[in-house]
Amino acid sequence: MPVFAIPFPMIDPVAVQLGPLAIKWYGLAYVAGLLGGWWYARRLVACDGLWGGRARPEAAELDDMLLFVAFGVVLGGRIGFVLFYDLARYLERPLDIFAIWQGGMSFHGGLIGATLGLWLFARRRGYPALSVFDLAAAVVPIGLFLGRIANFINGELWGRPAPDVPWAMVFPHGGPLPRHPSQLYEAFAEGILLFVLVNLLVRFGGLRRPGYVAGVFGMGYAVARIVCEFFREPDPQLGFLFGGSVDALSGGITMGMLLSLPVFAVGLWLALRSRRETPA
């Protein structure tokens, strides 16, 4: 029998219902994350002292950059989920790929899509791609935080069983056992902590070394995600890739952990490469 459990705060996943049109918190989180990142990016590019004369997009050009990122996130996130998390299902029912209202987005796929979108934007506008990546890395944690809060509201991506944890919750679709609210752990680690880290670097001259902020973001996200994966229930269609324990601080490798390893490696390469740059 569970020792500890607190009630899950039942929040309607639908924020606004307009006849047959349902606007969900998850969709609003995507929009708010993109707009919040756009607003903060405008403040960063307007501050000459942060860049030390490095070329970067003008504030008026960030509207176009937002479109490139939005398409990259949505397309990459959906394709990534199909390929990384549920390929067998979509091979059997390929039309389900387009049913995005049923859910199913991958951060790592969205990261690849957003990176390609940013690269295309930088190429078209003639800006150094690494400086554009740095700008995006400084604002991405805003969207990560909001997205994980939306996961919590939806009662999805819950944590592993934790009957002895005082703040454990019984999720509506997670069975009778109290579980870690791992969505909130990720919101804190991938959102708040990562935002503080990368923006401290920004304030102390990180944008003057192209690739440095983006590299630290990549490493920081990978570490935060891997740690949080120890508390998160693996996706049911995949389970553990290696091993089978479901204890909070043990267990096998998950897909989220595996996909975070190349993110860390690329981040480390960018950070080391940036050390060869002379600060502006």
Short mmCIF file of C-alpha atoms in Angstrom, two decimals:
data_model
loop_
_atom_site.label_atom_id
_atom_site.label_comp_id
_atom_site.label_asym_id
_atom_site.label_seq_id
_atom_site.Cartn_x
_atom_site.Cartn_y
_atom_site.Cartn_z
CA MET A 1 0.00 0.00 0.00
CA PRO A 2 1.31 3.49 -0.80
CA VAL A 3 2.67 5.39 2.18
CA PHE A 4 2.55 8.88 0.71
CA ALA A 5 0.41 10.45 -1.99
CA ILE A 6 -1.01 13.87 -2.67
CA PRO A 7 -3.95 14.52 -4.98
CA PHE A 8 -3.17 15.36 -8.56
CA PRO A 9 -4.50 18.88 -9.30
CA MET A 10 -7.17 18.14 -11.87
CA ILE A 11 -6.83 20.86 -14.52
CA ASP A 12 -8.77 20.58 -17.74
CA PRO A 13 -6.23 20.02 -20.56
CA VAL A 14 -8.50 22.17 -22.75
CA ALA A 15 -7.85 25.83 -21.96
CA VAL A 16 -10.56 27.25 -24.23
CA GLN A 17 -13.46 25.49 -25.96
CA LEU A 18 -14.99 27.36 -28.90
CA GLY A 19 -17.66 25.05 -30.24
CA PRO A 20 -15.87 22.12 -31.89
CA LEU A 21 -12.52 23.94 -31.59
CA ALA A 22 -10.55 22.97 -28.50
CA ILE A 23 -7.48 24.99 -27.61
CA LYS A 24 -5.31 22.94 -25.26
CA TRP A 25 -2.75 24.10 -22.74
CA TYR A 26 -0.10 22.09 -24.57
CA GLY A 27 -0.62 24.04 -27.77
CA LEU A 28 -0.67 27.31 -25.85
CA ALA A 29 2.62 26.32 -24.22
CA TYR A 30 4.23 25.97 -27.66
CA VAL A 31 2.91 29.37 -28.72
CA ALA A 32 3.87 31.06 -25.45
CA GLY A 33 7.32 29.49 -25.54
CA LEU A 34 7.99 30.73 -29.06
CA LEU A 35 6.64 34.21 -28.35
CA GLY A 36 8.44 34.43 -25.01
CA GLY A 37 11.69 33.41 -26.66
CA TRP A 38 11.11 35.94 -29.46
CA TRP A 39 10.52 38.73 -26.94
CA TYR A 40 13.62 37.90 -24.91
CA ALA A 41 15.75 37.49 -28.04
CA ARG A 42 14.79 41.03 -29.08
CA ARG A 43 16.11 42.31 -25.79
CA LEU A 44 19.37 40.41 -26.21
CA VAL A 45 20.11 41.58 -29.75
CA ALA A 46 19.37 45.18 -28.73
CA CYS A 47 22.14 45.11 -26.11
CA ASP A 48 25.38 45.92 -27.96
CA GLY A 49 27.55 45.30 -24.92
CA LEU A 50 26.67 41.60 -24.83
CA TRP A 51 28.01 40.95 -28.32
CA GLY A 52 31.20 43.00 -28.41
CA GLY A 53 30.65 43.95 -32.03
CA ARG A 54 29.76 40.44 -33.22
CA ALA A 55 27.28 40.30 -36.08
CA ARG A 56 23.80 39.19 -35.02
CA PRO A 57 20.25 39.52 -36.36
CA GLU A 58 18.46 42.82 -36.09
CA ALA A 59 15.40 42.92 -33.85
CA ALA A 60 13.08 43.33 -36.85
CA GLU A 61 14.51 40.15 -38.43
CA LEU A 62 13.58 38.00 -35.47
CA ASP A 63 10.02 37.74 -36.80
CA ASP A 64 11.37 35.72 -39.72
CA MET A 65 13.66 33.73 -37.45
CA LEU A 66 10.63 32.81 -35.34
CA LEU A 67 8.91 31.32 -38.38
CA PHE A 68 11.96 29.25 -39.30
CA VAL A 69 12.20 27.96 -35.74
CA ALA A 70 8.46 27.26 -35.42
CA PHE A 71 8.38 25.14 -38.57
CA GLY A 72 11.55 23.36 -37.55
CA VAL A 73 10.27 22.58 -34.04
CA VAL A 74 6.90 21.25 -35.18
CA LEU A 75 8.14 19.24 -38.15
CA GLY A 76 11.26 17.99 -36.43
CA GLY A 77 9.43 17.20 -33.20
CA ARG A 78 6.80 15.15 -34.98
CA ILE A 79 9.22 13.32 -37.29
CA GLY A 80 11.51 12.66 -34.35
CA PHE A 81 8.69 11.11 -32.32
CA VAL A 82 7.72 8.88 -35.25
CA LEU A 83 11.29 7.70 -35.85
CA PHE A 84 12.59 7.48 -32.29
CA TYR A 85 9.59 6.47 -30.21
CA ASP A 86 6.86 4.66 -32.17
CA LEU A 87 8.09 3.75 -35.65
CA ALA A 88 6.33 0.36 -35.76
CA ARG A 89 2.93 1.91 -35.15
CA TYR A 90 3.35 4.55 -37.84
CA LEU A 91 4.65 2.06 -40.38
CA GLU A 92 1.46 0.10 -39.78
CA ARG A 93 -0.77 3.19 -39.86
CA PRO A 94 1.11 5.90 -41.75
CA LEU A 95 -1.83 8.33 -41.84
CA ASP A 96 -1.54 8.65 -38.06
CA ILE A 97 1.67 10.60 -38.65
CA PHE A 98 -0.48 13.60 -39.57
CA ALA A 99 -2.78 13.27 -36.53
CA ILE A 100 -0.73 15.64 -34.41
CA TRP A 101 -3.79 16.42 -32.25
CA GLN A 102 -3.33 12.95 -30.77
CA GLY A 103 0.00 14.08 -29.30
CA GLY A 104 3.49 12.79 -29.84
CA MET A 105 6.42 15.22 -30.09
CA SER A 106 10.10 14.61 -29.49
CA PHE A 107 12.34 17.31 -28.04
CA HIS A 108 15.41 15.87 -29.72
CA GLY A 109 13.64 15.83 -33.08
CA GLY A 110 12.45 19.38 -32.48
CA LEU A 111 16.02 20.39 -31.62
CA ILE A 112 17.28 19.01 -34.93
CA GLY A 113 14.46 20.75 -36.80
CA ALA A 114 15.04 24.05 -35.02
CA THR A 115 18.79 23.84 -35.68
CA LEU A 116 18.18 23.33 -39.39
CA GLY A 117 15.71 26.23 -39.40
CA LEU A 118 18.22 28.51 -37.66
CA TRP A 119 20.97 27.47 -40.06
CA LEU A 120 18.76 28.27 -43.05
CA PHE A 121 17.84 31.63 -41.53
CA ALA A 122 21.49 32.50 -40.88
CA ARG A 123 22.49 31.44 -44.38
CA ARG A 124 19.76 33.47 -46.06
CA ARG A 125 20.50 36.58 -44.02
CA GLY A 126 24.28 36.28 -44.02
CA TYR A 127 24.82 35.94 -40.27
CA PRO A 128 27.29 33.60 -38.55
CA ALA A 129 25.34 30.45 -37.77
CA LEU A 130 27.04 29.95 -34.41
CA SER A 131 25.98 33.40 -33.18
CA VAL A 132 22.41 32.63 -34.22
CA PHE A 133 22.60 29.30 -32.36
CA ASP A 134 23.87 31.13 -29.26
CA LEU A 135 20.95 33.54 -29.38
CA ALA A 136 18.47 30.68 -29.65
CA ALA A 137 20.15 28.71 -26.85
CA ALA A 138 19.69 31.64 -24.47
CA VAL A 139 15.91 31.61 -24.94
CA VAL A 140 15.05 27.93 -25.50
CA PRO A 141 14.71 27.12 -21.76
CA ILE A 142 11.62 29.35 -21.68
CA GLY A 143 9.82 26.98 -24.04
CA LEU A 144 11.18 23.92 -22.24
CA PHE A 145 9.76 25.13 -18.94
CA LEU A 146 6.33 25.88 -20.36
CA GLY A 147 6.22 22.61 -22.29
CA ARG A 148 6.93 20.52 -19.19
CA ILE A 149 4.31 22.42 -17.20
CA ALA A 150 1.84 21.59 -19.99
CA ASN A 151 2.86 17.91 -19.76
CA PHE A 152 2.03 18.06 -16.05
CA ILE A 153 -1.36 19.67 -16.68
CA ASN A 154 -2.13 16.96 -19.22
CA GLY A 155 -1.18 14.29 -16.69
CA GLU A 156 1.23 12.69 -19.19
CA LEU A 157 4.88 11.62 -19.13
CA TRP A 158 4.54 10.84 -15.43
CA GLY A 159 7.32 9.54 -13.24
CA ARG A 160 8.24 6.14 -11.89
CA PRO A 161 6.51 4.70 -8.82
CA ALA A 162 7.58 6.46 -5.61
CA PRO A 163 5.39 5.28 -2.69
CA ASP A 164 7.83 6.64 -0.08
CA VAL A 165 8.20 10.16 -1.51
CA PRO A 166 6.04 12.75 0.30
CA TRP A 167 5.30 14.74 -2.86
CA ALA A 168 4.44 11.73 -5.02
CA MET A 169 1.16 11.93 -6.95
CA VAL A 170 -1.38 9.48 -8.30
CA PHE A 171 -1.80 10.50 -11.92
CA PRO A 172 -5.21 10.03 -13.60
CA HIS A 173 -3.90 7.59 -16.21
CA GLY A 174 -0.84 6.30 -14.36
CA GLY A 175 -2.43 3.56 -12.32
CA PRO A 176 -3.00 3.43 -8.55
CA LEU A 177 0.62 3.91 -7.45
CA PRO A 178 1.96 7.33 -6.38
CA ARG A 179 4.60 8.51 -8.80
CA HIS A 180 7.30 11.12 -9.11
CA PRO A 181 5.97 14.32 -10.71
CA SER A 182 8.87 14.08 -13.13
CA GLN A 183 7.39 16.73 -15.43
CA LEU A 184 8.00 19.28 -12.66
CA TYR A 185 11.54 17.99 -12.16
CA GLU A 186 12.19 18.56 -15.85
CA ALA A 187 10.54 21.98 -15.80
CA PHE A 188 12.91 22.98 -13.00
CA ALA A 189 16.10 21.40 -14.40
CA GLU A 190 15.65 21.93 -18.15
CA GLY A 191 13.78 25.20 -17.78
CA ILE A 192 14.71 27.26 -14.72
CA LEU A 193 18.21 25.97 -13.95
CA LEU A 194 19.28 25.87 -17.59
CA PHE A 195 17.89 29.36 -18.21
CA VAL A 196 19.86 30.73 -15.27
CA LEU A 197 23.05 28.96 -16.39
CA VAL A 198 23.09 30.03 -20.02
CA ASN A 199 22.01 33.57 -19.26
CA LEU A 200 24.71 34.00 -16.65
CA LEU A 201 27.12 33.09 -19.43
CA VAL A 202 25.42 35.62 -21.69
CA ARG A 203 25.81 38.35 -19.06
CA PHE A 204 29.48 37.53 -18.59
CA GLY A 205 30.48 37.70 -22.25
CA GLY A 206 29.42 34.30 -23.56
CA LEU A 207 28.00 35.74 -26.77
CA ARG A 208 31.41 37.14 -27.66
CA ARG A 209 32.68 33.60 -28.31
CA PRO A 210 30.45 32.14 -31.06
CA GLY A 211 29.22 28.66 -30.19
CA TYR A 212 29.99 28.88 -26.47
CA VAL A 213 26.47 29.52 -25.16
CA ALA A 214 24.98 26.96 -27.56
CA GLY A 215 27.59 24.40 -26.49
CA VAL A 216 26.95 24.87 -22.78
CA PHE A 217 23.21 24.69 -23.44
CA GLY A 218 23.64 21.36 -25.23
CA MET A 219 25.70 19.90 -22.41
CA GLY A 220 23.42 21.32 -19.73
CA TYR A 221 20.27 20.01 -21.37
CA ALA A 222 21.77 16.56 -21.87
CA VAL A 223 22.82 16.28 -18.23
CA ALA A 224 19.46 17.59 -16.95
CA ARG A 225 17.49 15.24 -19.20
CA ILE A 226 19.54 12.18 -18.32
CA VAL A 227 19.21 12.86 -14.58
CA CYS A 228 15.46 13.43 -14.87
CA GLU A 229 15.07 10.24 -16.91
CA PHE A 230 15.97 8.27 -13.78
CA PHE A 231 12.70 9.51 -12.28
CA ARG A 232 10.54 9.36 -15.42
CA GLU A 233 8.56 6.32 -16.49
CA PRO A 234 9.87 5.07 -19.85
CA ASP A 235 7.55 5.31 -22.82
CA PRO A 236 5.31 2.23 -22.68
CA GLN A 237 5.87 1.22 -26.31
CA LEU A 238 9.66 1.21 -25.75
CA GLY A 239 10.32 0.54 -22.10
CA PHE A 240 13.96 0.31 -21.08
CA LEU A 241 16.37 -0.23 -23.93
CA PHE A 242 18.78 -2.08 -21.64
CA GLY A 243 17.83 -3.41 -18.22
CA GLY A 244 14.45 -3.55 -16.56
CA SER A 245 14.45 -2.10 -13.04
CA VAL A 246 11.96 0.68 -12.34
CA ASP A 247 13.54 1.95 -9.13
CA ALA A 248 13.90 5.73 -9.11
CA LEU A 249 17.69 5.81 -9.09
CA SER A 250 18.41 2.67 -11.08
CA GLY A 251 17.06 0.94 -14.13
CA GLY A 252 18.03 0.57 -17.73
CA ILE A 253 18.86 3.06 -20.43
CA THR A 254 15.89 4.95 -21.88
CA MET A 255 15.51 6.49 -25.32
CA GLY A 256 15.67 9.97 -23.77
CA MET A 257 19.05 9.16 -22.23
CA LEU A 258 20.38 7.66 -25.44
CA LEU A 259 19.33 10.62 -27.58
CA SER A 260 20.88 13.05 -25.09
CA LEU A 261 24.37 11.59 -25.49
CA PRO A 262 25.02 13.05 -28.98
CA VAL A 263 23.53 16.36 -27.78
CA PHE A 264 26.15 16.42 -25.01
CA ALA A 265 28.92 15.47 -27.45
CA VAL A 266 28.01 18.22 -29.92
CA GLY A 267 27.67 20.71 -27.08
CA LEU A 268 31.13 19.80 -25.76
CA TRP A 269 32.62 20.17 -29.24
CA LEU A 270 31.04 23.61 -29.67
CA ALA A 271 32.21 24.78 -26.25
CA LEU A 272 35.79 23.59 -26.87
CA ARG A 273 35.79 25.05 -30.37
CA SER A 274 34.66 28.43 -29.02
CA ARG A 275 37.75 28.61 -26.84
CA ARG A 276 39.81 29.11 -29.99
CA GLU A 277 37.83 32.25 -30.77
CA THR A 278 39.27 35.59 -29.67
CA PRO A 279 36.62 37.36 -27.55
CA ALA A 280 35.22 40.39 -29.36
#
